Coordinates of C-alpha atoms in Angstrom, one line a residue:
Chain A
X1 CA 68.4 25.9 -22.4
X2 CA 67.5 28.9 -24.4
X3 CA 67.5 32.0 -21.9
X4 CA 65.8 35.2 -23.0
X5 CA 67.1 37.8 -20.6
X6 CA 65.8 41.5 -20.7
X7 CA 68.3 44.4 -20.7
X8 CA 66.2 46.5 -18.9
X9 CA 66.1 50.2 -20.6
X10 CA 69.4 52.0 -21.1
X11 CA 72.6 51.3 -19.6
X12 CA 74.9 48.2 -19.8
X13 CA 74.5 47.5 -15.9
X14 CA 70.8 47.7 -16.0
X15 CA 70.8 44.1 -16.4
X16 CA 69.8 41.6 -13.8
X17 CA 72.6 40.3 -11.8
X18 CA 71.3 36.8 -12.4
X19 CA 70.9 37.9 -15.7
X20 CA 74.4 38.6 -16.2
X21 CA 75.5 35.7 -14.7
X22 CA 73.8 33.4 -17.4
X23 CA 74.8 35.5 -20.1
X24 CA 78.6 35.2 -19.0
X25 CA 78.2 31.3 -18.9
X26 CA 76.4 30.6 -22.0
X27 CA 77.6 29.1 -25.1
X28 CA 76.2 32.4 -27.5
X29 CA 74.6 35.5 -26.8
X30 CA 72.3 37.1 -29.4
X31 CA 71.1 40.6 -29.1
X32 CA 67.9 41.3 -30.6
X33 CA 68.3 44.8 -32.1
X34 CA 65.4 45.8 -34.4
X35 CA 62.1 46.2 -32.3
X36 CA 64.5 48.6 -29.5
X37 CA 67.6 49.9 -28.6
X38 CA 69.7 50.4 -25.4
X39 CA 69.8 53.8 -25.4
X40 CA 72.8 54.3 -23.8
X41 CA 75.0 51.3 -24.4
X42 CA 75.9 49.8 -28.2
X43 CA 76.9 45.9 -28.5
X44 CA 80.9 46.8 -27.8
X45 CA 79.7 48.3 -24.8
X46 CA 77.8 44.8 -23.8
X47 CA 80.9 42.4 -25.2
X48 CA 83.2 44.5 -23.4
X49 CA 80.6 44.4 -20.0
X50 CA 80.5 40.7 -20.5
X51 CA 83.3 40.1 -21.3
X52 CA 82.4 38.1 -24.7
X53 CA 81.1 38.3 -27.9
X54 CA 76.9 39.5 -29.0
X55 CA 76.0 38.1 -31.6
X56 CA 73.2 41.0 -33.4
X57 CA 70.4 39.2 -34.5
X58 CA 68.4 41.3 -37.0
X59 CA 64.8 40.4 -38.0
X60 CA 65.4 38.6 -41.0
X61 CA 67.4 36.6 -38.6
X62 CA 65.3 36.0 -36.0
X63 CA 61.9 35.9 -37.8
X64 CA 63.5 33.5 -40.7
X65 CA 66.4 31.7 -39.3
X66 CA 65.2 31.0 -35.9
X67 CA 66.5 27.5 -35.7
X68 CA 70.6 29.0 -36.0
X69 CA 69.5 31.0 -32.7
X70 CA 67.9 27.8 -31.9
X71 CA 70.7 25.1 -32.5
X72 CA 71.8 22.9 -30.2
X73 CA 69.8 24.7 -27.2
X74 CA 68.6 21.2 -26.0
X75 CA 72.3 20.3 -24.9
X76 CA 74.0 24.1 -24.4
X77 CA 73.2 27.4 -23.4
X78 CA 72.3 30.0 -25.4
X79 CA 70.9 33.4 -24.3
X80 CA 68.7 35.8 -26.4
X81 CA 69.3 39.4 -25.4
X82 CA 66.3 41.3 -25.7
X83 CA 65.8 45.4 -24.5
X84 CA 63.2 45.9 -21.8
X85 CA 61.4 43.1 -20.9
X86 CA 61.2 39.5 -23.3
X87 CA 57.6 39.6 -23.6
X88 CA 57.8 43.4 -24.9
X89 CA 57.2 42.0 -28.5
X90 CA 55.3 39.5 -30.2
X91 CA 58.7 38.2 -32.0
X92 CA 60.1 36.1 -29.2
X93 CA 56.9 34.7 -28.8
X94 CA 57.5 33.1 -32.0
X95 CA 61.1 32.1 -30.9
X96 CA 59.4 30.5 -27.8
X97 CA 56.9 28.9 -29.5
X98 CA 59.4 27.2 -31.9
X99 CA 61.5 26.3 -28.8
X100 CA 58.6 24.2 -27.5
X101 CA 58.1 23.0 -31.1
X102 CA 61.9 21.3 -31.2
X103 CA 61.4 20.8 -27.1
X104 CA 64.4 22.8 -26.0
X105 CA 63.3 24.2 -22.3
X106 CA 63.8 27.9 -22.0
X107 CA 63.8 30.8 -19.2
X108 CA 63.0 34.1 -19.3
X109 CA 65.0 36.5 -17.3
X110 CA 62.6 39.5 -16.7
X111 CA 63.4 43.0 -16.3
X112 CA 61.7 46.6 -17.2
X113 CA 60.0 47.8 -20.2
X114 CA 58.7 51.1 -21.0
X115 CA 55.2 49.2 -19.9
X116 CA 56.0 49.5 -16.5
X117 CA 58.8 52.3 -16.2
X118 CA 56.3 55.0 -17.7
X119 CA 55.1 54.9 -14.0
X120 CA 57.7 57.3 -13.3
X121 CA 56.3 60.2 -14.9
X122 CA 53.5 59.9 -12.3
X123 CA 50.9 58.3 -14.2
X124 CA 49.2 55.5 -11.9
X125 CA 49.7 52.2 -14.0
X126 CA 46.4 51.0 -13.0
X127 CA 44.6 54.1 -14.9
X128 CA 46.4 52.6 -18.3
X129 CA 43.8 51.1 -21.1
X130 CA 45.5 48.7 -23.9
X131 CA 49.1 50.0 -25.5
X132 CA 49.2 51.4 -28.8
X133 CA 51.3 51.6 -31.9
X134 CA 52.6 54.5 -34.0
X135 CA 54.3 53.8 -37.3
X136 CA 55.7 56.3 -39.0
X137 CA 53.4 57.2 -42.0
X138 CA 54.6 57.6 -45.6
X139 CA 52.6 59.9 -48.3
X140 CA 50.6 56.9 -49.3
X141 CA 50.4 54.8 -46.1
X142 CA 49.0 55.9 -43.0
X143 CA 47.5 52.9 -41.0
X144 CA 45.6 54.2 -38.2
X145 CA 44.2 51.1 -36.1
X146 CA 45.4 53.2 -32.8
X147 CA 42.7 55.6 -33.4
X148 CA 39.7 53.2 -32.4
X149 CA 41.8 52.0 -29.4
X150 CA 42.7 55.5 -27.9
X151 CA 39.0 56.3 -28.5
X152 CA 38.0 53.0 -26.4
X153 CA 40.8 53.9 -23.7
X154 CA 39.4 58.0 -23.3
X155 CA 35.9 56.6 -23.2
X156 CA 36.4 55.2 -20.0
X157 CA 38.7 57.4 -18.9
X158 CA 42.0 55.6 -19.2
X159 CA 45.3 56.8 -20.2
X160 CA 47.2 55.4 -23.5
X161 CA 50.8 54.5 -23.4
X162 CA 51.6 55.3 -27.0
X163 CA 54.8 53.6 -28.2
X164 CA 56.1 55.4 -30.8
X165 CA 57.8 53.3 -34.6
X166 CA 62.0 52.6 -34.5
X167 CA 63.5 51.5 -38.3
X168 CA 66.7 50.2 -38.2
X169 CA 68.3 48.1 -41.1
X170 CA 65.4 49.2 -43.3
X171 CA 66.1 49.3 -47.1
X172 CA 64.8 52.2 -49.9
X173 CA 62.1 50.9 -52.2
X174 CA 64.8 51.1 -55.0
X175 CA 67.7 49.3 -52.6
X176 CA 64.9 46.5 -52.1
X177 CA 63.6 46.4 -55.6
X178 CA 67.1 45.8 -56.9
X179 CA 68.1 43.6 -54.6
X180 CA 70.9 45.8 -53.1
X181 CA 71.4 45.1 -49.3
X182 CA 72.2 48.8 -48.7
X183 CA 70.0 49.9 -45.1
X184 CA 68.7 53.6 -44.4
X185 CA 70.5 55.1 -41.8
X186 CA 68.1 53.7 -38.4
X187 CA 64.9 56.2 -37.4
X188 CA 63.4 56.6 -34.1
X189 CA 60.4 58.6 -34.3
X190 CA 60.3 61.8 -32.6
X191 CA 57.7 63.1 -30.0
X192 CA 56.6 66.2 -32.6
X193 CA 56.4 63.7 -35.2
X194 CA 53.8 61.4 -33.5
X195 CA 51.5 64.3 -32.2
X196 CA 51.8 65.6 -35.2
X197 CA 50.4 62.2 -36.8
X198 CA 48.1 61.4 -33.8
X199 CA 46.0 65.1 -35.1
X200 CA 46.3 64.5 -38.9
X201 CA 44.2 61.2 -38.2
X202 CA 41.7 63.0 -35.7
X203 CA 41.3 65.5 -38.4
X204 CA 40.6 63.0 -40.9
X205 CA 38.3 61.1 -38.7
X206 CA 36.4 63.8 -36.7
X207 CA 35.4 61.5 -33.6
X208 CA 36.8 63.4 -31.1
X209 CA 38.7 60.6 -30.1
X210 CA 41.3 63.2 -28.5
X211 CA 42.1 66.5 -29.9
X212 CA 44.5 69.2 -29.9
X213 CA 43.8 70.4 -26.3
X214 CA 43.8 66.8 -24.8
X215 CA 46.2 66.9 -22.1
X216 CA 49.4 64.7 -22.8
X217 CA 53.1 63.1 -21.4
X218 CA 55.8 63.2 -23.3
X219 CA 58.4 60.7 -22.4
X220 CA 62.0 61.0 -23.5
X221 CA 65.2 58.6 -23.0
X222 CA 62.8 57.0 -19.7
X223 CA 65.5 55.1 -17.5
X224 CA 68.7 57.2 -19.0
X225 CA 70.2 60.0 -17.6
X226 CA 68.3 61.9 -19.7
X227 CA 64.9 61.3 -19.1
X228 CA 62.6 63.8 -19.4
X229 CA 58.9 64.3 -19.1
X230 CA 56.4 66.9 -20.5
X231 CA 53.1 67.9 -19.7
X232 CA 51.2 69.7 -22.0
X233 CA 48.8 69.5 -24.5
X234 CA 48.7 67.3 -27.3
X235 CA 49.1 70.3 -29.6
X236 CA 51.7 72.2 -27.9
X237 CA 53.7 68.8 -27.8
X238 CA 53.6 69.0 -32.4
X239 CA 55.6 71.7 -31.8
X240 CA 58.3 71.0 -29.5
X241 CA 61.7 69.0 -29.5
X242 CA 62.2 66.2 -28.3
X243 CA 65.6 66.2 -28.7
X244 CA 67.6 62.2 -28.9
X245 CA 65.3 59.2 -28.8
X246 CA 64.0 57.2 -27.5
X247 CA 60.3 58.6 -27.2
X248 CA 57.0 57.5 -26.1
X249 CA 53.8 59.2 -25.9
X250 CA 50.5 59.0 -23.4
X251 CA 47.5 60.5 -24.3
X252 CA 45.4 61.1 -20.8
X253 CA 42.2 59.6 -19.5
X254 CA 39.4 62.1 -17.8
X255 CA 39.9 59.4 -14.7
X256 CA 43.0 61.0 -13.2
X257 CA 43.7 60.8 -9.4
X258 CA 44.3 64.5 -7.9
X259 CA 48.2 63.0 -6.7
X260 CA 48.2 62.2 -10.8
X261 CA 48.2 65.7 -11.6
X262 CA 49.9 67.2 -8.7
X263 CA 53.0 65.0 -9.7
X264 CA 52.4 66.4 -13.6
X265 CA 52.4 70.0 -12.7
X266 CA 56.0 69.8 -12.4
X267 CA 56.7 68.3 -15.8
X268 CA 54.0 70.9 -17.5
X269 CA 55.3 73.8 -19.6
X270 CA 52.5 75.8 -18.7
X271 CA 50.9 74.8 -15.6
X272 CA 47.2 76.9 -15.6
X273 CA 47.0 75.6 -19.4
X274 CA 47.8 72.0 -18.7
X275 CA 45.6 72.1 -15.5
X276 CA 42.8 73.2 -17.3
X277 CA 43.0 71.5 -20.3
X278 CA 42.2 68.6 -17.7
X279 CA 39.8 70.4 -15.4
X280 CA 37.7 70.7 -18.9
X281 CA 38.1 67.0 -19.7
X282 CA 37.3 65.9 -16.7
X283 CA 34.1 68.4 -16.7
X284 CA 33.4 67.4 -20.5
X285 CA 33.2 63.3 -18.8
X286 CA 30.6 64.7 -16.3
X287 CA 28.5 65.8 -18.5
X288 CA 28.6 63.1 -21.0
X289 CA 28.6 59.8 -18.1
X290 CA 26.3 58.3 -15.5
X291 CA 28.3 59.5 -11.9
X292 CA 31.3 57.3 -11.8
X293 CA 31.4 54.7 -9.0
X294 CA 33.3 55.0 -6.0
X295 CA 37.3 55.2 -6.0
X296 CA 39.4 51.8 -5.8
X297 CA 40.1 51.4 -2.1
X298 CA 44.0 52.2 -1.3
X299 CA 44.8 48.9 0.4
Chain B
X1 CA 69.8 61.5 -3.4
X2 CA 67.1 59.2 -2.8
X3 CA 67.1 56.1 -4.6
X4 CA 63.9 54.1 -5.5
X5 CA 65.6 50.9 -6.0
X6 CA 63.4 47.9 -8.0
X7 CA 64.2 44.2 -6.7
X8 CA 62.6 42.4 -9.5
X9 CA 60.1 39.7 -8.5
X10 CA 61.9 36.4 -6.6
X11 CA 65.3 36.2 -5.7
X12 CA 68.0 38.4 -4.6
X13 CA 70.4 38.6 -7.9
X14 CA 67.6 40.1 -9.7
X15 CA 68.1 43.4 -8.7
X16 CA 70.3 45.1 -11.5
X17 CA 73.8 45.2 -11.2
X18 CA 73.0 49.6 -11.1
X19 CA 71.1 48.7 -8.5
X20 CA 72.9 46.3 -6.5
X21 CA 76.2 49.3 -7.0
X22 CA 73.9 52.0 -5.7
X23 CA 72.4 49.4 -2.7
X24 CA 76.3 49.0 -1.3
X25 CA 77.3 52.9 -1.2
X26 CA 74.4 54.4 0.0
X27 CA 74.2 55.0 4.1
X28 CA 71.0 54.0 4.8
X29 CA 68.4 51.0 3.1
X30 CA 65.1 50.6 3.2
X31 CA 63.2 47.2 2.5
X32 CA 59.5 48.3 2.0
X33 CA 57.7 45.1 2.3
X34 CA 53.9 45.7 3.2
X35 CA 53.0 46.1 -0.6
X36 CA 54.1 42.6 -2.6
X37 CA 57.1 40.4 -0.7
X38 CA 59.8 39.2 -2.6
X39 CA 59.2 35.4 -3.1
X40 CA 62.8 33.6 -2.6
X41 CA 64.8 35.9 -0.3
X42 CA 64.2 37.3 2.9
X43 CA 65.5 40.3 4.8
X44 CA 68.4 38.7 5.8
X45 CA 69.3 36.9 2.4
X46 CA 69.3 40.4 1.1
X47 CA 71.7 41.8 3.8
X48 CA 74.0 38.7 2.7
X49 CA 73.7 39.3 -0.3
X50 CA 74.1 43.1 -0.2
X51 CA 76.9 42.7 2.6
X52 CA 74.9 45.0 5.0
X53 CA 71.8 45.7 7.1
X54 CA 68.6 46.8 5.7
X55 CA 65.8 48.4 8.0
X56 CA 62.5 46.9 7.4
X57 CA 59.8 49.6 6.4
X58 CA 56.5 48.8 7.4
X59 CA 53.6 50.6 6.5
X60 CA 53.7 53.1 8.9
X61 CA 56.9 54.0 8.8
X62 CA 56.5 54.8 5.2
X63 CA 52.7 56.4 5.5
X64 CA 53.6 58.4 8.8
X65 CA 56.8 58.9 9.2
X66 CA 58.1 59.3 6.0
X67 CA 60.6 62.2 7.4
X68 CA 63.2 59.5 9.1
X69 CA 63.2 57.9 5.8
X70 CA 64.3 61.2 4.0
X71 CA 66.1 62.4 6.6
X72 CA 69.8 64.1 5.5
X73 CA 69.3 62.8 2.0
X74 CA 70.4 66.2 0.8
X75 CA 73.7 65.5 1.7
X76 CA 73.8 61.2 1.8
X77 CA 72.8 58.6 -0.3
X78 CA 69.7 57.0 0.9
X79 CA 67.7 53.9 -0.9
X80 CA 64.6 52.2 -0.3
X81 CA 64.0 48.9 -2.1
X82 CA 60.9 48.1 -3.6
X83 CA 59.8 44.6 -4.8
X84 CA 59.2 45.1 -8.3
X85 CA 59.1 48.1 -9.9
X86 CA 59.3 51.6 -8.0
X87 CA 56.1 52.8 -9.7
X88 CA 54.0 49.7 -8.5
X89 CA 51.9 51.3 -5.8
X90 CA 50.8 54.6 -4.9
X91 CA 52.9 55.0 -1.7
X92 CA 56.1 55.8 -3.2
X93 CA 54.5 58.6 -5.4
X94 CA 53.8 59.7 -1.8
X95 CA 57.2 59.3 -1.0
X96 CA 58.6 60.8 -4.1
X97 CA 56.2 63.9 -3.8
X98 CA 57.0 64.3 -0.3
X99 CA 60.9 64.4 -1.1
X100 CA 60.6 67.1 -3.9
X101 CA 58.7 69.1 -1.6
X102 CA 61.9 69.3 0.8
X103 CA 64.3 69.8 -2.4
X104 CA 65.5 66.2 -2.2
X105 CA 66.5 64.4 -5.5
X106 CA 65.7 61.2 -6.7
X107 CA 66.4 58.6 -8.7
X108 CA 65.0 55.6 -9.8
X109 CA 66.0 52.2 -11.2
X110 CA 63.6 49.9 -12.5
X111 CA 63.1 46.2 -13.0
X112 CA 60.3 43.8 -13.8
X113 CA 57.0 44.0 -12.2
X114 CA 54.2 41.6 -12.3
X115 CA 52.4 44.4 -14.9
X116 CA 54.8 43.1 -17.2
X117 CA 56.1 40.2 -16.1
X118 CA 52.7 38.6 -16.8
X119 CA 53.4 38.5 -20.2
X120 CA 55.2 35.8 -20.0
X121 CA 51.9 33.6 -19.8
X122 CA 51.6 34.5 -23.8
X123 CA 48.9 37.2 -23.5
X124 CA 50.3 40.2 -25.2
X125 CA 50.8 43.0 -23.0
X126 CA 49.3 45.4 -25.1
X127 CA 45.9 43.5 -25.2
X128 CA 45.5 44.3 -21.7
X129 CA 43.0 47.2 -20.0
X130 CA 43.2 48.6 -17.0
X131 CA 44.6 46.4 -14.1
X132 CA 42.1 45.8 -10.6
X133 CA 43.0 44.8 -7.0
X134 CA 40.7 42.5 -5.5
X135 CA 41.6 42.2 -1.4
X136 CA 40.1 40.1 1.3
X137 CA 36.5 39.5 1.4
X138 CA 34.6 39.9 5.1
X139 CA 31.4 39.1 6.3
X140 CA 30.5 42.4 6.1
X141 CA 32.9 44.1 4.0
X142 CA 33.4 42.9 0.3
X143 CA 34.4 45.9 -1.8
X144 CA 33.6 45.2 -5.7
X145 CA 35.0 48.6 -7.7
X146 CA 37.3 46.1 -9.3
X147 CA 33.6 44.7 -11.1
X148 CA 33.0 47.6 -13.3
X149 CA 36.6 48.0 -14.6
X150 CA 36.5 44.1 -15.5
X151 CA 33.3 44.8 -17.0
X152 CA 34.7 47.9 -18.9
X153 CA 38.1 46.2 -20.2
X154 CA 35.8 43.1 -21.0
X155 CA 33.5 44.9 -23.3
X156 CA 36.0 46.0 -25.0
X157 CA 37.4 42.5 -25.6
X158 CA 41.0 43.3 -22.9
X159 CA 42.2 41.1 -20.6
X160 CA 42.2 42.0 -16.8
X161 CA 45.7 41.5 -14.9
X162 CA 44.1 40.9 -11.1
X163 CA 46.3 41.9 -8.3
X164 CA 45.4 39.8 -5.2
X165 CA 45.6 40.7 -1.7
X166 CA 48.3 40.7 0.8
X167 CA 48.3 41.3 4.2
X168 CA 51.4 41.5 5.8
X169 CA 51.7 42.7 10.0
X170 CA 47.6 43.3 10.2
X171 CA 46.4 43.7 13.7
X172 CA 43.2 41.8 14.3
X173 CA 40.0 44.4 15.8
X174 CA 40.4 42.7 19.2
X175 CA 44.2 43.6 19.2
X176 CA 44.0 46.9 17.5
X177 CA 40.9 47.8 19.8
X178 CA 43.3 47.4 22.9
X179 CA 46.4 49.0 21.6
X180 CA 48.1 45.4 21.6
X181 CA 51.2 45.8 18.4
X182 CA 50.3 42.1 17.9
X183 CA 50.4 41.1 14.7
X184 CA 48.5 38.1 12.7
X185 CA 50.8 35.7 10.4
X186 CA 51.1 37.1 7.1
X187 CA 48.3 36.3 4.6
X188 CA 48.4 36.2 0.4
X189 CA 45.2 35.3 -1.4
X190 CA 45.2 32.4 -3.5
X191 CA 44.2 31.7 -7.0
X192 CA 41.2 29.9 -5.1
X193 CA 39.5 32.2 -3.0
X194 CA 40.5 35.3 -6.2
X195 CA 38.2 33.7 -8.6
X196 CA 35.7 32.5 -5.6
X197 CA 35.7 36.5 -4.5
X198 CA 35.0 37.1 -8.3
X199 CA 32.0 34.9 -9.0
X200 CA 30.4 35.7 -5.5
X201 CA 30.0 39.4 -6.7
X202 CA 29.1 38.3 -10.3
X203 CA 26.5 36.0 -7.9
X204 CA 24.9 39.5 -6.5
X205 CA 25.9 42.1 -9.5
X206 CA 24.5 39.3 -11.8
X207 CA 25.6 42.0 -14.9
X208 CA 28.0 39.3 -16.6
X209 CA 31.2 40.9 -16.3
X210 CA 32.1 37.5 -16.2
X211 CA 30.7 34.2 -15.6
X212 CA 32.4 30.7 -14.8
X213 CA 33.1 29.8 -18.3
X214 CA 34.9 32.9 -18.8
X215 CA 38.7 31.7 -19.4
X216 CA 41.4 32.7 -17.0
X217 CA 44.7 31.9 -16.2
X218 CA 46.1 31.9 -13.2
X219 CA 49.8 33.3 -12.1
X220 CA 51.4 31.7 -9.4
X221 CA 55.2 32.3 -8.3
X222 CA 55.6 34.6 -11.4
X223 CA 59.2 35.0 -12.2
X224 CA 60.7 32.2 -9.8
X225 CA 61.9 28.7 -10.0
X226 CA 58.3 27.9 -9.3
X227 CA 56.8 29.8 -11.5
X228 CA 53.3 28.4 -12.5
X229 CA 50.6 29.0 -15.0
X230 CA 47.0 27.3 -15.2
X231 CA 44.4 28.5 -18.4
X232 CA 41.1 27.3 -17.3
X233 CA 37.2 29.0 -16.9
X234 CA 37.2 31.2 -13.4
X235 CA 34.4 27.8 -12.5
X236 CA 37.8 25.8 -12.3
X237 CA 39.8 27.9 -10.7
X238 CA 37.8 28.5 -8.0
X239 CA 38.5 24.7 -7.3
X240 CA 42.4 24.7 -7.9
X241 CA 44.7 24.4 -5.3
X242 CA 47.3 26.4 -6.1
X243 CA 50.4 26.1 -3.7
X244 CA 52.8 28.8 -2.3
X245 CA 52.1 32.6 -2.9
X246 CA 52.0 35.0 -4.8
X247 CA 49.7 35.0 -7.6
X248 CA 47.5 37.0 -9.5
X249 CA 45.0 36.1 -12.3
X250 CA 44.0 37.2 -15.7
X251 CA 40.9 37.3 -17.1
X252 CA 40.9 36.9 -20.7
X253 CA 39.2 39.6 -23.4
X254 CA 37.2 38.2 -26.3
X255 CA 39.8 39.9 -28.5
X256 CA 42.4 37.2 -28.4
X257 CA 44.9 36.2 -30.8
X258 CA 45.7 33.0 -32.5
X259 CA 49.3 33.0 -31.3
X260 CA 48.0 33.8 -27.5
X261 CA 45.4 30.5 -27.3
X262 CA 48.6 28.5 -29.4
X263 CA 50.5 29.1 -26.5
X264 CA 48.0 29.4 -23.6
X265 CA 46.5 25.5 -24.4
X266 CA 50.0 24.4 -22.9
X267 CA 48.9 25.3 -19.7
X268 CA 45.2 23.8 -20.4
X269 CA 43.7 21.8 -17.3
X270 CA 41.7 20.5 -20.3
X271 CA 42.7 21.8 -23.7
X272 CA 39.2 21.2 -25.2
X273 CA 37.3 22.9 -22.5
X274 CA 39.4 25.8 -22.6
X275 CA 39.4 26.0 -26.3
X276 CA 35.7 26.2 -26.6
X277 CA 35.5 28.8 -23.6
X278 CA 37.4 30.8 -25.5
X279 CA 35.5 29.7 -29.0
X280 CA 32.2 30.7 -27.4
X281 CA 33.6 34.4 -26.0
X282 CA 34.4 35.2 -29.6
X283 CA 31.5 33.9 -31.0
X284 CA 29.4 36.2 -28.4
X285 CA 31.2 39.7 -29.2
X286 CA 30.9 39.1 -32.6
X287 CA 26.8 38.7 -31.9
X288 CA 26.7 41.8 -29.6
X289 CA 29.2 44.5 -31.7
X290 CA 29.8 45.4 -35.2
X291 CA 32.2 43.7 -36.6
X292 CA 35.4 46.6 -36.8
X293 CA 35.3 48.6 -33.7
X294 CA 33.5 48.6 -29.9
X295 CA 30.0 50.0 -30.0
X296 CA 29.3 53.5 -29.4
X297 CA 25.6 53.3 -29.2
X298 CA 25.3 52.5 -24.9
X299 CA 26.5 54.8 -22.0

C-alpha cells in the first residue's frame, strides 16, 4: 500500500495520530521536500519523532524515478510524506496516477494546507475565487498567468489566496550548464517581494485588475508560533518585512462580510486607511454592478 | 487559552497528535457538532479515546451562550473541538471575536477539511471558485443564492465544491410552536436529492448555470474507510443512491485538465458518457469566449 500522509503545516506533532501510526509501521518513509517545507521541524526532527529514518525525495526523484518510491508497494508499506495536505500539488497526482498504473492500492492520510488554514486570518473561505501562483521573476522572465485570474476573482468580488514561489535544490545557469550538481542555497519568497511583483505586472498591464490601494492579508509562518497577519494595502505591504518564511498573500474581493472586516481591523497597521481602502472598493463595485443578490443564508 | 481544536473528517486518531496533547490537559472540552458530524466516532468514542468527558455543544449553546464556553479561560485551558478545520463555518469567528473582546487568547490547530480534502477526487484545488451551501428544500422555502455563484465560478470555467445540508437536533413547527425541546432524528442530504435541489432551480431560473449533462462528481464519506467518489452528469446523479452520509458534490468548470478527466474516468458510471459531457463543456466555452482569458464584454 502506498500511503501519502500530510504533515499538516509546521511542527513535527502536527501530524495525524493515524497518520503517525502508519508512518511508524511502514517499510520507508519519503518526505517530499521541494514544493514546501515544515516550517518548524527539519527531517532529523521527523526521524527522531518517528523514531526511523525519512528518506528526502527531491523532484528529480519523485517526478523521474517514481517507480524507486513505488517498488514493491503492492506487497509492503511505504508512506509518502507530503507538507499540508497530499492533494496540495499536482506532483503526487502523478505519483497516484502511476500507482494505479502498476495497481498498487494507496491511501491518502489528509491533513491541513495553507488552502484551508488561511481561514484563520478571518477571511470566510467561501468568499475565495481559484488559488494562484507567484514565481519569483528573473530580469528576463516574468510569467504573469495570475494576473487574468485575480482579475476574474475581483470581478465578482472574491478574495485570492496567493501562494507565493519556494526554490530549494535549484542549480545556477552556469552549475546546470556545466553539469556541476552544485544547488543555490533554498529561497522562499518574501511578502515585499510578491507585492512588489503583483504591481510591476498591473503597471505593465493597466487593467485595474487590483492596484496599489487594494486592500490585502499578509500571511506569515500560518500554523507556527509565529504566525502573523497583516492588513493593509497592497502597497504598503511592498514595503514592509515579512520577516522568516513561509508567506502567502490574499488580495481582497469587494464581497466582504462586515464580521470579515471587523476580524481584520485587528491585523491592519492602520485601521481608518485599511477600512477605507475597502469602503471605496466596495463603493467602486456599486457603481460598476447590477445590485447584488441577497446574502447566503447562515444555516 | 482557548483552543480551536480541528478533528479532521472520520475517525478519532485523526486529530493531530498537538491536538490530541492539548485535548488531555485542558479543563474543559467542547464537541461542537451542529455544523458537520464526524463520520466514524461518536461522543463517546472520542471520550475513550481522549480518556475524558467532552460536553456536547449544540447550537445554542455556542450562538447564545457563548459566555459558559469562555468562562475562566483567562486563567484555564479550555478547547472546543471542531470537525474539520476551525475556520469551516462562521460560528467560531463568532466565537473567536467574542473571546478577544474579553482579552481571552486563542489558539488554533488545524487539520483537513472537506475544502481541501476534496482534492482527493483529482480536481486540482486551485481550479476551484467559490464554494456554495445548498440546505433542505420546503414546499415553500427553497433558497437558491447558491445559483448565481455556480453560475459565476461556471463562467469562468471553476469547479463548484457543494456543501450539503445537515440538520442535526431541529425541532419540527408543531414542536417548536408549543415549546416542546423534542427533537427530529438527525438528517444529512444526499448526493440524490443535492443534484435533484440543483436542477429543480435550474428548472425555474432556466439561465443554464448548469443543466443535466453538466459533469459532476459526487463525494460521499470523504476521508473514511468508505470513502466514495462517482463522476457522472448532475441527470445521473439525481438517480444514484448514494449510501451513508456525508457528501458533498462538485460541479465541474469547463477549464479542466487533462490529468483531472485521466483520473476522474476511474470513477466513471460510464466512461464514454462522461468523457463527452465533459468534451462538449469545452467545446461550448471555447464557442462563447475568446480563446486566452474570460470575457469582459457582459456585466
Amino acid at each position: 500500500m502506498l500511503y501519502l500522509v500530510g504533515l499538516g503545516l509546521s511542527s513535527v506533532e502536527d501530524i495525524t495520530v493515524r497518520g503517525l501510526k502508519i508512518v511508524q509501521r511502514c517499510a520507508r518513509v519519503y518526505l517530499e521536500a521541494y514544493t514546501s517545507i515544515l516550517m518548524a521541524a527539519s527531517k532529523e526532527d521527523l526521524e527522531s519523532f518517528y523514531g526511523r529514518e525519512v528518506i528526502l525525495a527531491d523532484r528529480e526523484l519523485v517526478e523521474s524515478s517514481s517507480d524507486t518510491i513505488l517498488e514493491d508497494a503492492d506487497k509492503v508499506d511505504v508512506a509518502f510524506l507530503v507538507v499540508g495536505d497530499p492533494f496540495g500539488a499536482t506532483t503526487h497526482t502523478d505519483l497516484i496516477i502511476r500507482a494505479r498504473s502498476l495497481g498498487i492500492p494507496f491511501e491518502a492520510i489528509h491533513n491541513a494546507s495553507v488552502l484551508n488554514a488561511v481561514g484563520a486570518c478571518g477571511l470566510q473561505l467561501y468568499n475565495f475565487g481559484q488559488t494562484v501562483s507567484l514565481v519569483f521573476f528573473s530580469d528576463n522572465w516574468k510569467p504573469d498567468s495570475f494576473y487574468d485570474r485575480i482579475k476574474e476573482n475581483r470581478k465578482i468580488g472574491l478574495h485570492t489566496l496567493v501562494l507565493l514561489d519556494i526554490k530549494v535544490k535549484e542549480q545556477s545557469f552556469e552549475n546546470m550548464a556545466r553539469g556541476r550538481k552544485i544547488y543555490e542555497p533554498p529561497r522562499y519568497m518574501n511578502i515585499e517581494t510578491a507585492a512588489s511583483q503583483l504591481l510591476e505586472i498591473e503597471d505593465l498591464r493597466k487593467e485595474e485588475a487590483y492596484t496599489e490601494d487594494t486592500p490585502c492579508v499578509s500571511v506569515s509562518r500560518l500554523g507556527s508560533p509565529g504566525q502573523k497577519f497583516v492588513a493593509a494595502t497592497l502597497g504598503e505591504l511592498s514595503e514592509m518585512e515579512s520577516g522568516e518564511p513561509l508567506h502567502s498573500l490574499v488580495i481582497l474581493g469587494h464581497r466582504t462580510h462586515e464580521m470579515e472586516i471587523e476580524y481584520l481591523l485587528d491585523f491592519a497597521t492602520n485601521k481608518i486607511k485599511f477600512q477605507k481602502a475597502v469602503e471605496t472598493e466596495v463603493e467602486a463595485a456599486k457603481e460598476l454592478q447590477p445590485p447584488v443578490t441577497a446574502d447566503e443564508d447562515d444555516d
